[in-house]
């Protein structure tokens, strides 16, 4: 399965021309502190294309974003969705930041939300927050800003792939054990294959 991995759009529309993919995944921050209507505008090219979409809200997305994602069947936040035999699980929002954004959660709450799925077969975790202590959670000041709860979950469940975002400057790839971790950054995304 070919996946277009995106994150941190912050209100920018994505061009899909020339992309041969089976699925579009967005790991949060679809809007720039927007809600339902901004999400609908940003995602219009994807919904018009007929491509399957899975997404989670980020820390800069207001609740209307999740409402719109649910309306179009794309919201995988705290939902296990199986596509072509691959289990996709989403975790929206982020661990606390110094910016006090609208969709932040304490680590204990993130852990509780994830732990409900420990027994499930998860192929791909879509998490706005990257796992802690990786190259994909390093800020400009070289501080690890990812989520410890996300990292613990990855170590326990060992999904094939994690698509994350949040730390714009940490675009890239890393691994935790056998799990491949992709932070596509705020650009045009990265095409990844699973299976």
CSV table of C-alpha atoms in Angstrom, one decimal:
chain,number,residue,atom,x,y,z
A,1,UNK,CA,0.0,0.0,0.0
A,2,UNK,CA,1.3,3.4,-1.0
A,3,UNK,CA,0.6,6.2,1.5
A,4,UNK,CA,1.0,9.9,1.1
A,5,UNK,CA,2.1,11.0,4.6
A,6,UNK,CA,1.4,14.6,5.5
A,7,UNK,CA,1.4,16.7,8.6
A,8,UNK,CA,1.3,20.4,9.7
A,9,UNK,CA,-0.5,21.8,6.8
A,10,UNK,CA,-1.6,24.8,8.9
A,11,UNK,CA,-4.2,25.9,6.4
A,12,UNK,CA,-2.3,25.1,3.1
A,13,UNK,CA,-4.0,23.0,0.4
A,14,UNK,CA,-2.1,20.1,-0.9
A,15,UNK,CA,-1.5,19.4,-4.6
A,16,UNK,CA,-2.1,15.7,-5.5
A,17,UNK,CA,-1.2,15.9,-9.2
A,18,UNK,CA,1.3,13.2,-10.2
A,19,UNK,CA,0.9,11.3,-6.9
A,20,UNK,CA,0.2,7.6,-7.3
A,21,UNK,CA,-1.0,6.6,-3.9
A,22,UNK,CA,-3.7,4.4,-2.3
A,23,UNK,CA,-4.3,6.5,0.8
A,24,UNK,CA,-3.6,9.9,2.2
A,25,UNK,CA,-2.7,10.2,5.9
A,26,UNK,CA,-2.5,13.6,7.7
A,27,UNK,CA,-0.9,13.6,11.2
A,28,UNK,CA,-2.6,16.7,12.5
A,29,UNK,CA,-2.4,20.5,12.3
A,30,UNK,CA,-4.7,20.6,9.3
A,31,UNK,CA,-5.6,24.2,10.1
A,32,UNK,CA,-4.0,27.3,11.6
A,33,UNK,CA,-6.1,27.5,14.7
A,34,UNK,CA,-9.2,26.8,12.7
A,35,UNK,CA,-12.2,24.6,12.8
A,36,UNK,CA,-14.8,22.9,10.6
A,37,UNK,CA,-14.9,25.3,7.7
A,38,UNK,CA,-11.1,25.8,7.4
A,39,UNK,CA,-10.6,22.0,7.5
A,40,UNK,CA,-13.3,21.5,4.8
A,41,UNK,CA,-11.5,24.1,2.6
A,42,UNK,CA,-8.0,22.7,3.2
A,43,UNK,CA,-9.1,19.1,2.5
A,44,UNK,CA,-11.2,19.9,-0.6
A,45,UNK,CA,-8.6,18.7,-3.1
A,46,UNK,CA,-8.3,15.4,-1.3
A,47,UNK,CA,-12.0,14.8,-0.9
A,48,UNK,CA,-12.6,15.8,-4.5
A,49,UNK,CA,-9.9,13.3,-5.7
A,50,UNK,CA,-11.8,10.3,-4.3
A,51,UNK,CA,-8.7,9.1,-2.5
A,52,UNK,CA,-9.2,7.5,0.9
A,53,UNK,CA,-8.2,9.8,3.7
A,54,UNK,CA,-7.3,9.1,7.4
A,55,UNK,CA,-6.4,12.0,9.7
A,56,UNK,CA,-6.2,13.2,13.3
A,57,UNK,CA,-6.4,16.8,14.6
A,58,UNK,CA,-3.2,18.4,15.8
A,59,UNK,CA,-2.6,20.7,18.8
A,60,UNK,CA,-3.5,23.8,16.6
A,61,UNK,CA,-6.8,22.4,15.4
A,62,UNK,CA,-10.1,23.3,17.2
A,63,UNK,CA,-12.8,20.7,17.8
A,64,UNK,CA,-14.6,21.5,14.5
A,65,UNK,CA,-11.7,19.8,12.6
A,66,UNK,CA,-12.5,16.5,14.3
A,67,UNK,CA,-16.2,17.0,13.5
A,68,UNK,CA,-15.5,17.5,9.8
A,69,UNK,CA,-13.1,14.5,9.7
A,70,UNK,CA,-15.8,12.3,11.3
A,71,UNK,CA,-18.4,13.6,8.8
A,72,UNK,CA,-16.2,12.5,5.8
A,73,UNK,CA,-15.2,9.2,7.4
A,74,UNK,CA,-11.6,10.2,7.9
A,75,UNK,CA,-11.2,10.6,11.6
A,76,UNK,CA,-9.1,7.8,13.1
A,77,UNK,CA,-8.5,9.5,16.4
A,78,UNK,CA,-8.8,6.8,19.0
A,79,UNK,CA,-10.3,4.5,16.4
A,80,UNK,CA,-8.8,1.3,14.9
A,81,UNK,CA,-9.6,1.4,11.2
A,82,UNK,CA,-8.7,-1.6,9.0
A,83,UNK,CA,-7.9,-0.9,5.3
A,84,UNK,CA,-6.8,-3.8,3.1
A,85,UNK,CA,-5.8,-5.8,6.2
A,86,UNK,CA,-3.7,-3.0,7.8
A,87,UNK,CA,-4.8,-1.6,11.1
A,88,UNK,CA,-4.6,2.2,11.4
A,89,UNK,CA,-4.9,3.9,14.8
A,90,UNK,CA,-4.8,7.7,15.4
A,91,UNK,CA,-3.9,9.9,18.3
A,92,UNK,CA,-4.7,13.6,17.9
A,93,UNK,CA,-3.4,16.6,19.8
A,94,UNK,CA,-0.1,16.7,21.5
A,95,UNK,CA,1.7,16.5,24.9
A,96,UNK,CA,2.0,19.9,26.6
A,97,UNK,CA,3.9,22.7,24.8
A,98,UNK,CA,5.1,26.1,26.0
A,99,UNK,CA,2.6,27.7,23.6
A,100,UNK,CA,-0.6,26.6,25.3
A,101,UNK,CA,-2.4,25.6,22.2
A,102,UNK,CA,-6.0,24.4,22.1
A,103,UNK,CA,-5.5,20.6,21.8
A,104,UNK,CA,-2.8,19.6,24.3
A,105,UNK,CA,-3.1,16.8,26.9
A,106,UNK,CA,-1.0,15.6,29.9
A,107,UNK,CA,1.1,12.6,29.2
A,108,UNK,CA,-1.0,10.5,31.6
A,109,UNK,CA,-4.1,11.2,29.5
A,110,UNK,CA,-2.2,10.3,26.2
A,111,UNK,CA,-1.1,7.1,27.8
A,112,UNK,CA,-4.6,6.2,29.0
A,113,UNK,CA,-6.0,6.9,25.5
A,114,UNK,CA,-3.4,4.7,23.8
A,115,UNK,CA,-3.4,1.9,26.3
A,116,UNK,CA,-7.0,1.0,25.4
A,117,UNK,CA,-5.5,-0.4,22.1
A,118,UNK,CA,-2.5,-2.4,23.5
A,119,UNK,CA,-4.2,-5.7,22.5
A,120,UNK,CA,-5.0,-4.7,19.0
A,121,UNK,CA,-3.1,-5.4,15.8
A,122,UNK,CA,-1.9,-2.0,14.7
A,123,UNK,CA,0.1,-1.7,11.5
A,124,UNK,CA,0.3,2.1,11.4
A,125,UNK,CA,0.1,4.7,14.2
A,126,UNK,CA,-0.9,8.2,13.1
A,127,UNK,CA,0.1,10.5,15.9
A,128,UNK,CA,0.4,14.3,15.8
A,129,UNK,CA,3.0,14.1,18.6
A,130,UNK,CA,6.2,12.3,17.7
A,131,UNK,CA,7.7,9.8,20.0
A,132,UNK,CA,10.1,11.2,22.6
A,133,UNK,CA,13.9,11.0,22.2
A,134,UNK,CA,14.1,10.4,18.4
A,135,UNK,CA,15.4,12.5,15.5
A,136,UNK,CA,11.8,13.4,14.6
A,137,UNK,CA,11.1,15.2,17.9
A,138,UNK,CA,14.2,17.5,18.0
A,139,UNK,CA,13.5,21.2,18.2
A,140,UNK,CA,15.8,23.9,16.8
A,141,UNK,CA,17.4,24.1,20.3
A,142,UNK,CA,18.2,20.4,20.2
A,143,UNK,CA,15.5,19.6,22.8
A,144,UNK,CA,13.5,16.4,22.6
A,145,UNK,CA,9.8,17.6,22.6
A,146,UNK,CA,8.0,14.4,21.7
A,147,UNK,CA,5.6,12.3,23.8
A,148,UNK,CA,6.9,9.7,26.2
A,149,UNK,CA,3.5,8.0,26.1
A,150,UNK,CA,3.7,7.6,22.3
A,151,UNK,CA,7.2,6.2,22.6
A,152,UNK,CA,6.1,3.7,25.3
A,153,UNK,CA,3.2,2.6,23.1
A,154,UNK,CA,5.4,2.1,20.1
A,155,UNK,CA,7.9,0.0,22.1
A,156,UNK,CA,5.0,-2.2,23.4
A,157,UNK,CA,3.0,-2.6,20.2
A,158,UNK,CA,5.7,-2.4,17.6
A,159,UNK,CA,3.6,-1.1,14.6
A,160,UNK,CA,5.2,-1.3,11.2
A,161,UNK,CA,5.0,2.4,10.7
A,162,UNK,CA,4.4,5.7,12.6
A,163,UNK,CA,3.4,8.9,10.9
A,164,UNK,CA,3.8,11.9,13.1
A,165,UNK,CA,4.3,15.6,12.9
A,166,UNK,CA,4.2,18.6,15.3
A,167,UNK,CA,8.0,19.4,15.3
A,168,UNK,CA,8.3,21.1,11.9
A,169,UNK,CA,12.1,21.3,11.9
A,170,UNK,CA,12.4,17.6,12.7
A,171,UNK,CA,11.3,16.4,9.2
A,172,UNK,CA,12.8,13.0,8.6
A,173,UNK,CA,12.9,9.4,9.5
A,174,UNK,CA,14.0,7.3,12.5
A,175,UNK,CA,13.4,3.9,14.0
A,176,UNK,CA,12.4,2.5,17.4
A,177,UNK,CA,13.2,-1.2,17.2
A,178,UNK,CA,11.6,-2.5,14.1
A,179,UNK,CA,9.1,0.4,13.8
A,180,UNK,CA,9.8,3.0,11.1
A,181,UNK,CA,8.9,6.5,12.1
A,182,UNK,CA,8.2,9.3,9.6
A,183,UNK,CA,7.8,13.0,10.3
A,184,UNK,CA,6.9,14.3,6.8
A,185,UNK,CA,7.3,17.9,7.9
A,186,UNK,CA,5.1,20.8,6.8
A,187,UNK,CA,5.9,20.5,3.1
A,188,UNK,CA,4.4,18.4,0.3
A,189,UNK,CA,4.6,15.1,2.2
A,190,UNK,CA,6.4,11.9,1.7
A,191,UNK,CA,5.2,8.7,-0.1
A,192,UNK,CA,5.8,5.6,2.0
A,193,UNK,CA,4.9,2.0,1.3
A,194,UNK,CA,3.8,-0.7,3.8
A,195,UNK,CA,3.2,-4.4,3.3
